C-alpha cells in the first residue's frame, strides 16, 4: 500500500513540474521582428562616391627622327651601241641572163663588159641541150670556168650540182663543146676572165 502511494506521489510531482515549465514558456513575451522602412528616391539609390585622384599622364616627347640622307644618284650611262662591223667589200660582179643562162663575172675589171657577156651566153646556149626541156620541172646548176685572153675556155668544173647527174652533165658539156669564144676586149686589162655560169630551167 505504501509503495503505490509513493509511486502515485512521484507521478503527480513530475506532472506538476512539467506543467510549470510549459506555462513558463508560454508566458514569455513574443519578440517582433524589426521592420526597416526604406524610402525610394527618384534617380535611384545614391552611389557611394569615392574620390579618385586623376592619374598623372606622363607626356612622352617624340624622339626626333633622324634626318633622311639623300640617296646618292647613280648616273646611268647610256649603253654603248656596238659599232657596226665594216662590211667586207664584195667582189664586183656583173650578171647577165639570157634564155635560162646567167653569167656572173668576178673582178672589178669586168664591169662594163655586158656586151661581151651576151656574146658568151649566146654561143654557149646554142650548144646546151637541156634533157628536161618541155617538162614541168624547175632545176638549177652552176658551172665555173675561165676565158683566156684569146677566148679559150678552160678549167671547167661543176660548182653547184642540181642534184641530177644528167642535167649537170648537159651543163658542163655545153662549155666543152663551145671550146673557144671571141678574144677578150682590148679594154679588159686582166689576163683571164673568171665566170660563174648558172644553168637554170623554169617550165
CSV table of C-alpha atoms in Angstrom, one decimal:
chain,number,residue,atom,x,y,z
A,1,UNK,CA,0.0,0.0,0.0
A,2,UNK,CA,2.8,2.4,0.8
A,3,UNK,CA,4.6,1.5,-2.4
A,4,UNK,CA,1.6,2.5,-4.5
A,5,UNK,CA,1.2,5.7,-2.6
A,6,UNK,CA,4.8,6.7,-3.2
A,7,UNK,CA,4.6,5.9,-6.9
A,8,UNK,CA,1.5,8.0,-7.3
A,9,UNK,CA,3.0,10.9,-5.5
A,10,UNK,CA,6.1,10.8,-7.7
A,11,UNK,CA,4.0,10.9,-10.9
A,12,UNK,CA,2.0,13.9,-9.6
A,13,UNK,CA,5.1,15.7,-8.8
A,14,UNK,CA,6.5,15.1,-12.3
A,15,UNK,CA,3.3,16.2,-14.0
A,16,UNK,CA,3.2,19.4,-11.9
A,17,UNK,CA,6.7,20.2,-12.8
A,18,UNK,CA,6.1,19.7,-16.5
A,19,UNK,CA,3.0,21.9,-16.4
A,20,UNK,CA,5.0,24.6,-14.7
A,21,UNK,CA,7.7,24.5,-17.3
A,22,UNK,CA,5.1,24.7,-20.2
A,23,UNK,CA,3.3,27.6,-18.6
A,24,UNK,CA,6.5,29.5,-18.1
A,25,UNK,CA,7.5,29.0,-21.7
A,26,UNK,CA,4.0,30.2,-22.9
A,27,UNK,CA,4.1,33.3,-20.7
A,28,UNK,CA,7.3,34.7,-22.4
A,29,UNK,CA,6.5,37.8,-24.5
A,30,UNK,CA,6.9,37.2,-28.2
A,31,UNK,CA,9.7,39.4,-29.8
A,32,UNK,CA,8.5,41.0,-33.0
A,33,UNK,CA,11.0,41.2,-35.9
A,34,UNK,CA,12.4,44.6,-36.6
A,35,UNK,CA,10.9,46.2,-39.7
A,36,UNK,CA,13.2,48.6,-41.6
A,37,UNK,CA,11.4,51.3,-43.6
A,38,UNK,CA,13.1,52.0,-47.0
A,39,UNK,CA,12.2,55.2,-48.8
A,40,UNK,CA,12.8,55.1,-52.6
A,41,UNK,CA,14.2,58.4,-54.0
A,42,UNK,CA,13.8,59.2,-57.7
A,43,UNK,CA,17.0,58.8,-59.6
A,44,UNK,CA,17.9,55.5,-58.0
A,45,UNK,CA,20.0,54.8,-54.9
A,46,UNK,CA,22.8,57.2,-54.5
A,47,UNK,CA,26.1,55.6,-55.3
A,48,UNK,CA,28.8,55.9,-52.8
A,49,UNK,CA,31.2,58.5,-54.1
A,50,UNK,CA,34.8,57.5,-53.9
A,51,UNK,CA,37.3,60.2,-54.6
A,52,UNK,CA,39.6,59.1,-57.3
A,53,UNK,CA,42.6,61.2,-57.9
A,54,UNK,CA,43.3,61.7,-61.6
A,55,UNK,CA,46.2,59.8,-62.8
A,56,UNK,CA,49.0,61.9,-63.9
A,57,UNK,CA,49.5,61.4,-67.6
A,58,UNK,CA,53.1,61.3,-68.5
A,59,UNK,CA,53.8,63.2,-71.6
A,60,UNK,CA,56.3,61.3,-73.8
A,61,UNK,CA,58.1,63.6,-76.1
A,62,UNK,CA,58.5,62.0,-79.5
A,63,UNK,CA,62.1,61.2,-80.3
A,64,UNK,CA,63.4,63.3,-83.2
A,65,UNK,CA,63.5,61.3,-86.4
A,66,UNK,CA,67.0,61.0,-87.9
A,67,UNK,CA,67.3,63.2,-91.0
A,68,UNK,CA,66.9,61.1,-94.1
A,69,UNK,CA,70.1,61.2,-96.1
A,70,UNK,CA,69.6,61.8,-99.8
A,71,UNK,CA,70.3,58.6,-101.7
A,72,UNK,CA,73.3,59.0,-103.9
A,73,UNK,CA,72.3,59.4,-107.5
A,74,UNK,CA,73.6,56.8,-109.8
A,75,UNK,CA,74.2,58.2,-113.2
A,76,UNK,CA,73.0,55.7,-115.8
A,77,UNK,CA,75.4,55.8,-118.6
A,78,UNK,CA,73.9,55.3,-122.0
A,79,UNK,CA,74.6,51.8,-123.3
A,80,UNK,CA,77.2,52.0,-125.9
A,81,UNK,CA,75.8,50.8,-129.1
A,82,UNK,CA,78.0,48.2,-130.8
A,83,UNK,CA,79.7,49.7,-133.8
A,84,UNK,CA,78.6,48.0,-136.9
A,85,UNK,CA,81.2,45.9,-138.4
A,86,UNK,CA,82.5,47.3,-141.6
A,87,UNK,CA,81.0,45.3,-144.3
A,88,UNK,CA,83.5,43.4,-146.3
A,89,UNK,CA,83.8,44.7,-149.8
A,90,UNK,CA,82.0,42.3,-152.1
A,91,UNK,CA,83.8,41.4,-155.3
A,92,UNK,CA,82.5,43.5,-158.1
A,93,UNK,CA,80.3,41.4,-160.3
A,94,UNK,CA,78.3,41.8,-163.4
A,95,UNK,CA,75.4,39.5,-164.2
A,96,UNK,CA,73.7,38.9,-167.5
A,97,UNK,CA,70.9,36.5,-168.1
A,98,UNK,CA,69.8,35.0,-171.4
A,99,UNK,CA,67.5,32.2,-172.2
A,100,UNK,CA,67.9,30.4,-168.9
A,101,UNK,CA,71.6,31.2,-168.6
A,102,UNK,CA,73.0,33.6,-166.1
A,103,UNK,CA,76.7,34.6,-166.2
A,104,UNK,CA,78.3,36.3,-163.2
A,105,UNK,CA,81.8,37.8,-163.7
A,106,UNK,CA,84.3,38.2,-160.9
A,107,UNK,CA,86.6,41.2,-160.6
A,108,UNK,CA,86.3,45.0,-160.8
A,109,UNK,CA,87.9,44.9,-164.3
A,110,UNK,CA,84.9,43.0,-165.6
A,111,UNK,CA,82.4,45.9,-165.1
A,112,UNK,CA,81.1,47.5,-168.2
A,113,UNK,CA,81.5,44.4,-170.5
A,114,UNK,CA,77.9,43.2,-170.6
A,115,UNK,CA,78.0,43.1,-174.4
A,116,UNK,CA,80.8,40.6,-174.2
A,117,UNK,CA,78.8,38.5,-171.7
A,118,UNK,CA,75.9,38.5,-174.1
A,119,UNK,CA,78.2,37.0,-176.8
A,120,UNK,CA,79.3,34.3,-174.4
A,121,UNK,CA,75.8,33.3,-173.4
A,122,UNK,CA,74.6,33.3,-177.0
A,123,UNK,CA,77.4,30.9,-178.0
A,124,UNK,CA,77.0,28.5,-175.0
A,125,UNK,CA,73.2,28.4,-175.2
A,126,UNK,CA,73.5,27.2,-178.8
A,127,UNK,CA,75.4,24.1,-177.5
A,128,UNK,CA,73.3,23.4,-174.5
A,129,UNK,CA,70.9,20.5,-174.8
A,130,UNK,CA,68.6,20.6,-171.8
A,131,UNK,CA,67.4,17.0,-171.1
A,132,UNK,CA,64.2,18.3,-169.3
A,133,UNK,CA,63.1,20.9,-171.9
A,134,UNK,CA,59.4,20.9,-172.2
A,135,UNK,CA,58.9,19.1,-168.8
A,136,UNK,CA,57.3,20.6,-165.7
A,137,UNK,CA,60.4,20.6,-163.6
A,138,UNK,CA,62.5,23.5,-162.3
A,139,UNK,CA,66.2,22.8,-161.9
A,140,UNK,CA,69.4,24.8,-161.5
A,141,UNK,CA,73.2,24.1,-161.7
A,142,UNK,CA,76.2,26.3,-161.6
A,143,UNK,CA,79.4,25.8,-163.6
A,144,UNK,CA,82.7,27.7,-163.1
A,145,UNK,CA,85.1,28.3,-166.0
A,146,UNK,CA,87.7,30.8,-167.2
A,147,UNK,CA,88.2,32.6,-170.5
A,148,UNK,CA,91.8,33.3,-171.6
A,149,UNK,CA,92.7,36.4,-173.5
A,150,UNK,CA,92.5,34.6,-176.8
A,151,UNK,CA,89.0,33.4,-175.9
A,152,UNK,CA,89.9,29.8,-175.0
A,153,UNK,CA,87.6,28.2,-172.4
A,154,UNK,CA,89.4,26.4,-169.6
A,155,UNK,CA,89.1,25.0,-166.0
A,156,UNK,CA,85.5,23.9,-166.5
A,157,UNK,CA,84.1,22.4,-163.3
A,158,UNK,CA,80.7,21.9,-161.7
A,159,UNK,CA,80.4,24.4,-158.9
A,160,UNK,CA,76.9,23.7,-157.6
A,161,UNK,CA,75.1,20.5,-158.6
A,162,UNK,CA,71.4,20.4,-159.4
A,163,UNK,CA,71.1,17.0,-157.8
A,164,UNK,CA,70.5,15.4,-161.2
A,165,UNK,CA,73.5,13.9,-162.9
A,166,UNK,CA,72.1,14.1,-166.4
A,167,UNK,CA,71.3,17.8,-166.0
A,168,UNK,CA,74.8,18.5,-164.6
A,169,UNK,CA,76.5,16.7,-167.5
A,170,UNK,CA,74.5,18.7,-170.0
A,171,UNK,CA,75.7,21.9,-168.5
A,172,UNK,CA,79.4,21.1,-168.5
A,173,UNK,CA,79.1,19.6,-171.9
A,174,UNK,CA,77.8,22.9,-173.3
A,175,UNK,CA,81.0,24.6,-172.3
A,176,UNK,CA,83.3,21.9,-173.6
A,177,UNK,CA,81.5,21.8,-176.9
A,178,UNK,CA,81.8,25.6,-177.2
A,179,UNK,CA,85.5,25.3,-176.6
A,180,UNK,CA,86.5,28.8,-177.7
A,181,UNK,CA,84.9,32.3,-177.5
A,182,UNK,CA,85.9,35.6,-179.2
A,183,UNK,CA,89.1,37.1,-177.7
A,184,UNK,CA,88.6,39.3,-174.6
A,185,UNK,CA,88.0,43.0,-175.3
A,186,UNK,CA,91.2,45.1,-175.6
A,187,UNK,CA,89.9,47.4,-172.9
A,188,UNK,CA,90.0,44.4,-170.5
A,189,UNK,CA,93.3,44.6,-168.5
A,190,UNK,CA,93.1,41.2,-166.8
A,191,UNK,CA,94.9,38.1,-168.0
A,192,UNK,CA,91.8,36.0,-167.9
A,193,UNK,CA,88.1,36.3,-167.2
A,194,UNK,CA,86.6,34.2,-164.4
A,195,UNK,CA,82.9,33.4,-164.7
A,196,UNK,CA,80.2,31.5,-162.8
A,197,UNK,CA,77.6,30.4,-165.3
A,198,UNK,CA,74.1,29.4,-164.0
A,199,UNK,CA,72.1,26.9,-166.0
A,200,UNK,CA,68.5,27.4,-164.8
A,201,UNK,CA,65.4,25.9,-166.3
A,202,UNK,CA,62.0,27.1,-165.3
A,203,UNK,CA,59.0,25.5,-167.1
